[in-house]
XYZ file of C-alpha atoms in Angstrom:
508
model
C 143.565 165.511 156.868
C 145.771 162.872 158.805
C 144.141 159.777 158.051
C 145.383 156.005 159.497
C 145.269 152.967 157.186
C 145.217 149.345 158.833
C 145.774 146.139 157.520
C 145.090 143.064 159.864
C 147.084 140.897 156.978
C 149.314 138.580 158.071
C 151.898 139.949 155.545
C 153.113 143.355 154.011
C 152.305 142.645 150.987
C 148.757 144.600 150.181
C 148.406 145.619 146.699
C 144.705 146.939 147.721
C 145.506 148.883 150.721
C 148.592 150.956 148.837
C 146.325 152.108 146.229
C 144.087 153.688 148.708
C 146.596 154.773 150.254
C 148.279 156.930 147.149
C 145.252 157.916 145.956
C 145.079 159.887 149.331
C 148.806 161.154 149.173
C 148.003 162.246 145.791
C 145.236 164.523 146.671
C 147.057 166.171 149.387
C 145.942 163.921 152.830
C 148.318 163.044 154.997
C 147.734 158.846 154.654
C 149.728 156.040 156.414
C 149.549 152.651 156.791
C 149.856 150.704 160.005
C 150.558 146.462 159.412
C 149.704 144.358 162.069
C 151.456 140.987 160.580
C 152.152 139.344 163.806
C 149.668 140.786 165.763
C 148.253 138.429 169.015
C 144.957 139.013 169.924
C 145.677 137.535 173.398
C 148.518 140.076 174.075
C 146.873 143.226 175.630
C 149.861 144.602 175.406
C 149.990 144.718 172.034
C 146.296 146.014 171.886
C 147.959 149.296 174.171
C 150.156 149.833 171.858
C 148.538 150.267 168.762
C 146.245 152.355 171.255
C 148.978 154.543 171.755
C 150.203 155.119 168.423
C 146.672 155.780 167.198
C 146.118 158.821 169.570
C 149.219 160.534 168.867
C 149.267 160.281 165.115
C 145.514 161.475 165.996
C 143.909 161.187 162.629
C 140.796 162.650 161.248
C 139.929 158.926 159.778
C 140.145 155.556 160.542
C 139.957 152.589 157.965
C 140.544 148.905 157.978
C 140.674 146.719 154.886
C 140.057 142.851 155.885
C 139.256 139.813 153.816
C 136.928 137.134 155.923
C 139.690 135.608 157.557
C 140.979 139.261 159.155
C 137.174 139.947 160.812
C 137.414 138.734 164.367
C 141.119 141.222 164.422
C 139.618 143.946 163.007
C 136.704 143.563 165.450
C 138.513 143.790 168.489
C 140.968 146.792 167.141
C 138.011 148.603 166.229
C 136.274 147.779 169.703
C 139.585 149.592 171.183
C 140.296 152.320 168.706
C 136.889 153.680 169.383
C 137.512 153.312 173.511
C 140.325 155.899 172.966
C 138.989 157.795 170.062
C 135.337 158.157 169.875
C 134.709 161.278 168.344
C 136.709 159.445 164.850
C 134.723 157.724 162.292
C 136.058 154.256 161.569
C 135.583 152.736 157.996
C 135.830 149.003 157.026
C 137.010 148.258 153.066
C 137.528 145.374 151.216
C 135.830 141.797 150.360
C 134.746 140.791 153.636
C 133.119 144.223 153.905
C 131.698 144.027 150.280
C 129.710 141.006 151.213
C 128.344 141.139 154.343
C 128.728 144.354 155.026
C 125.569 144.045 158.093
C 127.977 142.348 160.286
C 130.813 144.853 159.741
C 128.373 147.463 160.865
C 128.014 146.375 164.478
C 131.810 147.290 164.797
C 132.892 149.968 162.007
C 131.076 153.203 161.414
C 130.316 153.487 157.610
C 131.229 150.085 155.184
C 132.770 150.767 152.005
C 131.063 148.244 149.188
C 132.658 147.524 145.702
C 136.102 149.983 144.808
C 137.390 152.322 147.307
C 139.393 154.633 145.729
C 136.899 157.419 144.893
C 134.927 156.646 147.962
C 137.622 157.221 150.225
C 138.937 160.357 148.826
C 135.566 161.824 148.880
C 135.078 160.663 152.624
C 138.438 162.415 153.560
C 137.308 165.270 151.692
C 133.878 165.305 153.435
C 134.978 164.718 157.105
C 138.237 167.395 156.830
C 135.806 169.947 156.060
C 133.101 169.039 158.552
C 130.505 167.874 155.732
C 127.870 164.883 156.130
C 129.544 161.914 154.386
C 126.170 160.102 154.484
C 125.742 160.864 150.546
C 128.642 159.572 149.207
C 128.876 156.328 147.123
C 129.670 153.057 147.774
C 129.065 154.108 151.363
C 126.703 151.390 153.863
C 125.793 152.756 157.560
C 123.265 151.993 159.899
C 120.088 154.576 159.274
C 117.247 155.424 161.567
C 115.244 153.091 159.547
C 117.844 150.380 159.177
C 120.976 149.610 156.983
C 121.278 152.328 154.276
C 123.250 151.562 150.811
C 124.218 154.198 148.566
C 124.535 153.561 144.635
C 127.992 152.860 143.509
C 130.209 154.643 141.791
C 130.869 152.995 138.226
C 133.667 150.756 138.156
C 136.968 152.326 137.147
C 137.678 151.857 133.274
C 140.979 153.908 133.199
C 143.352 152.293 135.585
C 146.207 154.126 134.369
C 144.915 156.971 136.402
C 145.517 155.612 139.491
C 148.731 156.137 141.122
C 151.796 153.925 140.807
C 152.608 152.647 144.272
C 156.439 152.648 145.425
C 157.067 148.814 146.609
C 157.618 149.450 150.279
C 154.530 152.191 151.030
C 156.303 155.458 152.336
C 154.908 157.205 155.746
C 153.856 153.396 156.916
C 154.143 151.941 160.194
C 154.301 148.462 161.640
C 153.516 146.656 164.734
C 156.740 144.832 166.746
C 155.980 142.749 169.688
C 154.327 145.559 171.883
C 155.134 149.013 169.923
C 154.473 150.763 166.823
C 157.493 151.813 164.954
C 158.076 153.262 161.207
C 158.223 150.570 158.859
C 161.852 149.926 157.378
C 163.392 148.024 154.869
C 164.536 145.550 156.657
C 161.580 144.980 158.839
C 159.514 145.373 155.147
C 161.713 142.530 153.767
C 161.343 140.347 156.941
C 157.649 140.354 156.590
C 157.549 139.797 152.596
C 157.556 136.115 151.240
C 160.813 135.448 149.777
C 162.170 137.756 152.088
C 161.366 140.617 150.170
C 162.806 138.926 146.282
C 159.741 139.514 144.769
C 157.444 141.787 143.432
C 153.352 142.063 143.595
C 151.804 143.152 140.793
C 148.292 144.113 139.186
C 147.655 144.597 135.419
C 144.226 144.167 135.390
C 140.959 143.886 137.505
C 138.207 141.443 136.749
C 137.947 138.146 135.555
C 136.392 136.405 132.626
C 134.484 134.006 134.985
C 131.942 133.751 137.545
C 132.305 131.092 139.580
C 130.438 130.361 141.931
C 132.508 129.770 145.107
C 134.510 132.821 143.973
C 134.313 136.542 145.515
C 134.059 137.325 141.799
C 130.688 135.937 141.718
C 129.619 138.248 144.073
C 131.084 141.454 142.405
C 129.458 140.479 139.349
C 125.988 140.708 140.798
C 126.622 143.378 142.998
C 127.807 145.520 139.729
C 125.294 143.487 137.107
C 128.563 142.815 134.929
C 131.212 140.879 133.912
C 133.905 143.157 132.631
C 137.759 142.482 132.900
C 139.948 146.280 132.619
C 143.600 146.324 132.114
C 146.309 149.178 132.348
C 148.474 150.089 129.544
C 151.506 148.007 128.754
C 153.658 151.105 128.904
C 151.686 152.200 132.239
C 152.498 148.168 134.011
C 155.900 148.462 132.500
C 156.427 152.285 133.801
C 155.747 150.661 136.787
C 157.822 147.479 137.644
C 160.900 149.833 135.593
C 161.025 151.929 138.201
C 160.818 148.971 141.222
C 163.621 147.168 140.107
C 165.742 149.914 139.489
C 164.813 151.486 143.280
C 164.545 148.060 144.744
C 167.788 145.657 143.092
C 166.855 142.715 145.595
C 164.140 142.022 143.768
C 164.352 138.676 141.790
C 161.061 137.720 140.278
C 157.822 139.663 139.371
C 154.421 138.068 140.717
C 151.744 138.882 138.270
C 148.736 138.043 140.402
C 145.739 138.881 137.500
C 142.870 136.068 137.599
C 143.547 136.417 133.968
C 146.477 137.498 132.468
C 146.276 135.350 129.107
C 142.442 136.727 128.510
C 142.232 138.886 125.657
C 143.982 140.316 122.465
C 147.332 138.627 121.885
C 148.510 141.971 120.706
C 148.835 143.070 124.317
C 150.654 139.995 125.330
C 152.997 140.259 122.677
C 153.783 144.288 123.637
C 153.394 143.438 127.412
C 156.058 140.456 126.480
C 158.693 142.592 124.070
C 158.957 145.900 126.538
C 159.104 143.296 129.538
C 162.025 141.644 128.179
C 163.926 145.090 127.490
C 163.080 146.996 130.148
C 162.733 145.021 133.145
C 164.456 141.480 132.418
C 163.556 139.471 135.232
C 161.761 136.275 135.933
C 158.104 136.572 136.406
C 155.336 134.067 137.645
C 151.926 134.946 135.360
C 148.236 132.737 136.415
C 146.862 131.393 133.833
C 142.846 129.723 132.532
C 143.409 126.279 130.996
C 141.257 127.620 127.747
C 143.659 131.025 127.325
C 146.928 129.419 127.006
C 148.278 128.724 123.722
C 151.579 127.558 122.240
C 151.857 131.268 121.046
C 151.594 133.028 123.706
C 153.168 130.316 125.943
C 156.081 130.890 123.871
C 156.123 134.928 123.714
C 156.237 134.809 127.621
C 158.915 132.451 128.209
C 160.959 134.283 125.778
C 160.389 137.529 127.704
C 161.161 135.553 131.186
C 157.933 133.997 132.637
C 159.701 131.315 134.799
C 156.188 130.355 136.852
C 152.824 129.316 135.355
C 149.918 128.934 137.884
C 146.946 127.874 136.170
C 143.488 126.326 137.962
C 142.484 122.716 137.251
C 140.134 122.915 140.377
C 138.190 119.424 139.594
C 138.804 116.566 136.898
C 135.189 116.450 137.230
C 132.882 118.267 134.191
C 130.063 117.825 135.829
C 131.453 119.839 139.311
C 133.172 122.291 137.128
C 129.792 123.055 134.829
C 126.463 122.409 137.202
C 128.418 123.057 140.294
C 130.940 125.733 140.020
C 129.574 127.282 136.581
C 133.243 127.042 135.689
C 133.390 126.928 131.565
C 137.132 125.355 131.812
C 137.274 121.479 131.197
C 139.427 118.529 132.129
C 140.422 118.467 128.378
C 141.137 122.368 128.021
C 143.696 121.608 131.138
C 145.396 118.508 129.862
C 145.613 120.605 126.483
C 147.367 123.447 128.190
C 149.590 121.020 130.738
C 150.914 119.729 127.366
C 151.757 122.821 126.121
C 153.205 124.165 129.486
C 154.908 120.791 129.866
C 156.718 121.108 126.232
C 157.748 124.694 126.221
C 159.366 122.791 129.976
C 158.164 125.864 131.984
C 157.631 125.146 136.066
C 154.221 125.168 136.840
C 151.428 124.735 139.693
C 147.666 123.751 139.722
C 145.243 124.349 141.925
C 142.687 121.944 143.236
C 139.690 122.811 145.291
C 138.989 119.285 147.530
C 136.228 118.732 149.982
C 133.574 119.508 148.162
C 130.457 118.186 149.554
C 128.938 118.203 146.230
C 131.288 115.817 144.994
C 130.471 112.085 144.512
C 133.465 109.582 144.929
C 133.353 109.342 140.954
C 133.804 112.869 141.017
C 136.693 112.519 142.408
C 138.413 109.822 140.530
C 138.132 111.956 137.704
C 140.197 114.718 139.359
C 142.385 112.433 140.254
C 142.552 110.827 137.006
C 143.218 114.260 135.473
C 146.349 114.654 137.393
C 147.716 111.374 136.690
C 147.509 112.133 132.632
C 149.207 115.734 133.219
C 152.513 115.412 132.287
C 154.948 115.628 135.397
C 156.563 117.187 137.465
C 154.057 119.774 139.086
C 153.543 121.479 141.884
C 150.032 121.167 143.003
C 148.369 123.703 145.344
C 145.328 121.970 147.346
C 143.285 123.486 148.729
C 139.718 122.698 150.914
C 136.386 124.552 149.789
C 135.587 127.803 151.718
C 132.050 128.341 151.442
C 132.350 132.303 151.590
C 128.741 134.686 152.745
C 127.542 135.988 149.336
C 128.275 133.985 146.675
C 126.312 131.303 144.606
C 127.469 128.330 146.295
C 127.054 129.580 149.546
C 123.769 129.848 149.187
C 123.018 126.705 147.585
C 125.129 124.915 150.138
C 123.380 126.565 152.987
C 120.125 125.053 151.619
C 121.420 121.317 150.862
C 125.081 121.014 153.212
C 123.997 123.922 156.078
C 126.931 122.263 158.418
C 129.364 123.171 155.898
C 128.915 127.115 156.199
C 128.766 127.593 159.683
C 133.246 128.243 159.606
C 133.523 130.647 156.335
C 135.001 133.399 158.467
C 137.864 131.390 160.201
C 138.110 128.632 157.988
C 141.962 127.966 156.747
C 141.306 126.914 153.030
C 145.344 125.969 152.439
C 144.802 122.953 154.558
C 141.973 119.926 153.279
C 140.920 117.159 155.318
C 142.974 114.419 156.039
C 140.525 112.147 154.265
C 140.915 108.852 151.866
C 139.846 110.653 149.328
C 142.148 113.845 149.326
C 144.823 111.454 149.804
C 144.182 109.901 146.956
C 143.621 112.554 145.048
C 147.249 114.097 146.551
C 148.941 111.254 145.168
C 148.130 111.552 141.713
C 149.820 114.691 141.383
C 153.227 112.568 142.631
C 152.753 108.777 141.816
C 153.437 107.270 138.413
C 150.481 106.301 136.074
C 151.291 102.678 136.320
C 150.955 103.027 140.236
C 148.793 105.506 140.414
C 146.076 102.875 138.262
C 146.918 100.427 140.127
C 145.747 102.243 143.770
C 142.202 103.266 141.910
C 141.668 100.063 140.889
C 141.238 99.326 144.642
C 139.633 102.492 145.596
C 136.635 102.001 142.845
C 136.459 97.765 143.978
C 138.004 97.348 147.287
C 137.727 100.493 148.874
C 137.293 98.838 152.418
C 140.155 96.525 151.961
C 143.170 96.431 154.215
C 145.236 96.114 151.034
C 143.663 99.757 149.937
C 144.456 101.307 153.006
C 147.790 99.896 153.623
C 148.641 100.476 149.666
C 147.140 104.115 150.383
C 149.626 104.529 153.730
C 152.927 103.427 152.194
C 152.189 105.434 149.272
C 151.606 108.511 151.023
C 154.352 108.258 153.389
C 156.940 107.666 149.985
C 154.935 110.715 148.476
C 155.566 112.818 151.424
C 158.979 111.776 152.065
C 160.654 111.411 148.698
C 158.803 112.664 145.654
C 157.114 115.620 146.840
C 160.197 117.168 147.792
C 161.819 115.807 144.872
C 159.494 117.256 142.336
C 159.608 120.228 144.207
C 163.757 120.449 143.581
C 163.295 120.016 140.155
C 160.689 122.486 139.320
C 162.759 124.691 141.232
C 165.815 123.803 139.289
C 163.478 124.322 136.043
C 163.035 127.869 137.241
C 166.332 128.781 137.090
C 166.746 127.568 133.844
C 168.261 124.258 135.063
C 171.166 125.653 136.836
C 172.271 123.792 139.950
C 174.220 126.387 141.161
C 171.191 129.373 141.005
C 169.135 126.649 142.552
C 171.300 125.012 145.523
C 171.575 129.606 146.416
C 167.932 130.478 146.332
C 166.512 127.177 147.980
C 167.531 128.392 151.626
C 164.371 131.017 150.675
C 162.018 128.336 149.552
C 162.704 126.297 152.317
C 161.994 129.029 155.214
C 159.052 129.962 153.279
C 157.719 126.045 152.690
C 158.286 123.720 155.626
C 156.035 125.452 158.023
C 153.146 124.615 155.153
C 154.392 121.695 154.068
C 154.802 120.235 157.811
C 151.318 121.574 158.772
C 149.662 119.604 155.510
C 150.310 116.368 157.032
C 149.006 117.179 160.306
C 145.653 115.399 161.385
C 142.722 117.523 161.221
C-alpha cells in the first residue's frame, strides 16, 4: 500500500507526522512524506508540480496533517490532488482537524479526530484490501444523514510501543521552487532551525492543565480526561543515543513536553543520570512555574539542560484563575525565576498579550511581574489566538465576537503595537528603578506627552541596546560563559532571529 504523507509546515521539523509515518513503515506500507516548507500558493507552478509527483508515486492514500494556520494550503492542495486523482481517498490529521473537523470535510474525504496512529494503520489496512473504512475509529465523514463521528480509540498508555523515528524521515520528499525531489541532508538541514544543530524531541503526551485558550482544553473534553503519559527513560534515551551518534551535527536536544518537570522526581533523576552518560549534550527542557524546584533544577543542569522555557503568561491572578483556568500564580513564577536565576541557567518566558479580557490593571501586574524577575531573560510575546473549540473561544465569541473572526490566519508571534504591550515589553528589559518610574505615569498620566515620549525613548533604547544585549548574554550563559563557543554559534542565532526580531517592531 503506497501511501503519501503531506505536511503544509513551514519547516521539517514534524515530530507528529514521522510517527505516522513509522507506524506505517513498520507494518509493511510503503509511507513517505512530502514537505512543502516554502510552498507559494500564488505559484501554479508549484501547484503542477506537486501534481506531478503525486500521480507517479500514485498512492493508494492521501493524508495531510495541518494545525489552523496550514488550512487555507491544505485546501487548495487537496482541491488539486483530487483534480488529478479522484478515485484516492484524501485524509486530514492533526489539531486543526481535531477541532473543527466540519470545515475540513468540505475539502478532505474522511477527518481523523484525537491520535492517529492506530487510525491510520487500520485505514491503510482497510483501503489496500478494498474494505469499507467507514467503521474505523477516530474516523469523521460526511453521511447520508449528515457528519458521522466514530468513537475513539483509547488514548495510547504505552508509548514505548511506538516506533523510534530516525531524525531526517527516510523515503521523504520535498518541494524546491517548482519540483519535487527526495529530501537530502543538506536540503533537511537548510530547512531545520539552527540549521539542522538541534534535535526535536517528545517524552511525554499530555499536560497537567487545561487551559482554556489551549488545544489541550479541547482534547480534554473531547477524551473526558486529563491524563499526562510518558515513555521510559531507557526508551527516550534509546532514542536521542542513537541520533547523535547517526547525526554528529547535532548540538542541543529540544525537549518540547508541556510538562517535563510534572511528576515523580525519580524519573527526572534517571532521565537526568543516563542523559548525562549516554548522550552528553546541551538540552532546552519547558517548564510550569509550580514544578520547578531547586532539586530538580539542579539534577538537570548537572546532566546539561542549558535552556529553561517556562510560561508566566499574565502577572495577573485574576486572568490566570477566572480567565484562563490556569492554577500557576505570579508568586509560583517569581519563586521559580529565583531558583532558575541562582542555579544562573538561560531562560525564556512566555507572555500571552492582547487579551481583551484584560483590564489596564491587569496588565500592570504582568508587567510588574517581569520587573521583580531577576534579569536577564529572554521573553517570548506573544498575542492571544482565540482558536475554534476551546473554552475561551467560546466565551469570547459571546462577549469580544470581533476578536474570533482571524483564528485560522492569525500570526500569534507578533502582538499589537499598542501602549500597553509596549509597556509591558519593557519590563522584561528596563531596570526596576526605571521601569517604576514609567508606571507611575502610565497608572496617573497616561495621556501625558511626558508618558508617551518617556514610553518612545525607552523603547527605541530597549530595541536598540538591551534587547540585543540581554540576548548576548543569555547566549553566552548557554555556553557556559565562554566567549569563544558564543562569538562561533551566534552567526546561527542571528540568521534564525533578525527576520523575527525586525518584523516585531513593525506597525501592525
Amino acid at each position: 500500500m503506497r501511501i503519501l504523507l503531506i505536511s503544509a509546515q513551514n519547516s521539517v521539523d514534524t515530530i507528529g507526522l514521522k510517527y505516522l509515518h513509522y507506524c506505517l513503515l513498520a507494518n509493511g506500507h510503503h509511507s513517505s512524506i512530502l514537505y512543502t516548507p516554502a510552498l507559494d500558493l500564488r505559484d501554479g507552478s508549484q501547484l503542477a508540480g506537486i501534481g506531478e509527483f503525486a500521480e507517479k508515486f500514485n498512492p493508494g492514500l492521501i493524508g495531510f496533517s495541518l494545525m489552523s494556520n496550514e488550512y487555507d494550503a491544505a485546501c487548495i492542495l487537496t482541491m488539486d490532488l483530487k483534480k488529478r486523482l479522484p478515485s484516492v481517498p484524501v485524509m486530514w490529521g492533526g489539531i486543526h482537524p481535531t477541532i473543527e473537523p466540519e470545515s475540513c470535510l468540505d475539502y478532505a474525504d474522511y477527518v481523523c479526530i484525537g491520535e492517529g496512529e492506530r487510525t491510520i494503520l487500520e485505514m491503510a489496512d482497510a483501503v489496500s484490501k478494498g474494505r469499507d473504512v467507514r467503521a474505523i475509529r477516530n474516523l469523521c465523514y460526511a453521511g447520508d444523514g449528515g457528519i458521522e463521528r466514530n468513537p475513539l480509540h483509547p488514548l495510547i498508555d504505552d508509548l514505548d510501543s511506538l516506533p523510534v523515528c530516525d531524525h531526517m524521515p527516510r523515503d521523504s520528499f520535498i518541494l524546491l521552487k517548482r519540483t519535487v525531489s527526495p529530501l537530502t541532508k543538506r536540503v533537511f538541514r537548510k530547512f531545520l532551525r539552527w540549521s539542522g544543530t538541534t534535535y526535536s524531541v517528545l517524552t511525554s503526551r499530555g499536560c497537567p492543565f487545561s487551559c482554556t485558550y489551549c488545544c489541550n482544553n479541547f482534547i480534554t473534553r473531547l477524551y473526558g480526561k486529563r491524563r499526562v503519559r510518558r515513555r521510559s527513560v531507557e526508551n527516550v534515551i534509546g532514542e536521542l543515543e542513537r541520533t547523535v551518534a547517526e547525526n554528529p551535527e547535532i548540538e542541543i536536544i529540544n525537549i518540547q513536553d508541556d510538562a517535563f518537570l510534572m511528576g515523580d522526581n525519580k524519573y527526572i533523576e534517571a532521565f537526568a543520570a543516563s542523559y548525562k552518560r549516554r548522550v552528553a549534550r546541551p538540552f532546552v527542557a519547558r517548564a510550569i512555574p509550580l514544578y520547578v524546584t531547586r532539586g530538580n533544577m539542579t539534577c538537570l543542569k548537572d546532566a546539561g539542560l542549558a535552556w529553561v522555557a517556562m510560561g508566566l503568561q499574565s502577572g495577573s491572578d485574576r486572568t490566570c484563575a477566572e480567565i484562563y483556568k490556569r492554577m500557576s500564580f505570579r508568586e509560583d513564577f517569581l519563586r521559580a525565576t529565583q531558583i532558575i536565576h541562582e542555579l544562573d541557567l538561560p531562560a525564556f518566558y512566555d507572555v500571552i498579550l492582547d487579551n481583551p479580557f484584560e483590564t489596564k490593571d491587569d496588565a500592570i501586574l504582568t508587567a510588574e511581574t517581569l520587573m521583580r524577575a531577576p534579569k536577564p531573560f529572554y521573553t517570548q510575546f506573544f498575542s492571544l489566538a482565540l482558536y475554534c473549540g476551546t473554552e475561551l473561544f467560546e466565551k469570547a465569541r459571546v462577549e469580544f465576537p470581533d476578536h474570533v473572526t482571524d483564528w485560522r490566519s492569525k500570526n500569534y508571534n507578533y502582538p499589537q503595537k499598542s501602549e500597553r504591550n509596549r509597556l509591558i515589553r519593557l519590563a522584561a528589559y528596563l531596570s526596576e528603578e526605571r521601569m517604576n518610574g514609567i508606571l507611575h505615569l502610565y497608572r496617573n498620566r497616561p495621556d501625558s506627552c511626558r508618558f508617551k515620549v518617556t514610553l518612545r525613548l525607552a523603547g527605541l533604547m530597549s530595541a536598540f541596546v538591551y534587547e540585543p544585549l540581554t540576548n548576548f548574554q543569555l547566549l553566552r550563559k548557554s555556553f557556559g560563559g565562554s566567549l569563544w563557543k558564543t562569538l562561533k554559534h551566534i552567526y546561527l542565532y542571528w540568521r534564525e532571529g533578525i527576520i523575527h526580531y525586525i518584523n516585531q517592531f513593525a506597525a501592525r
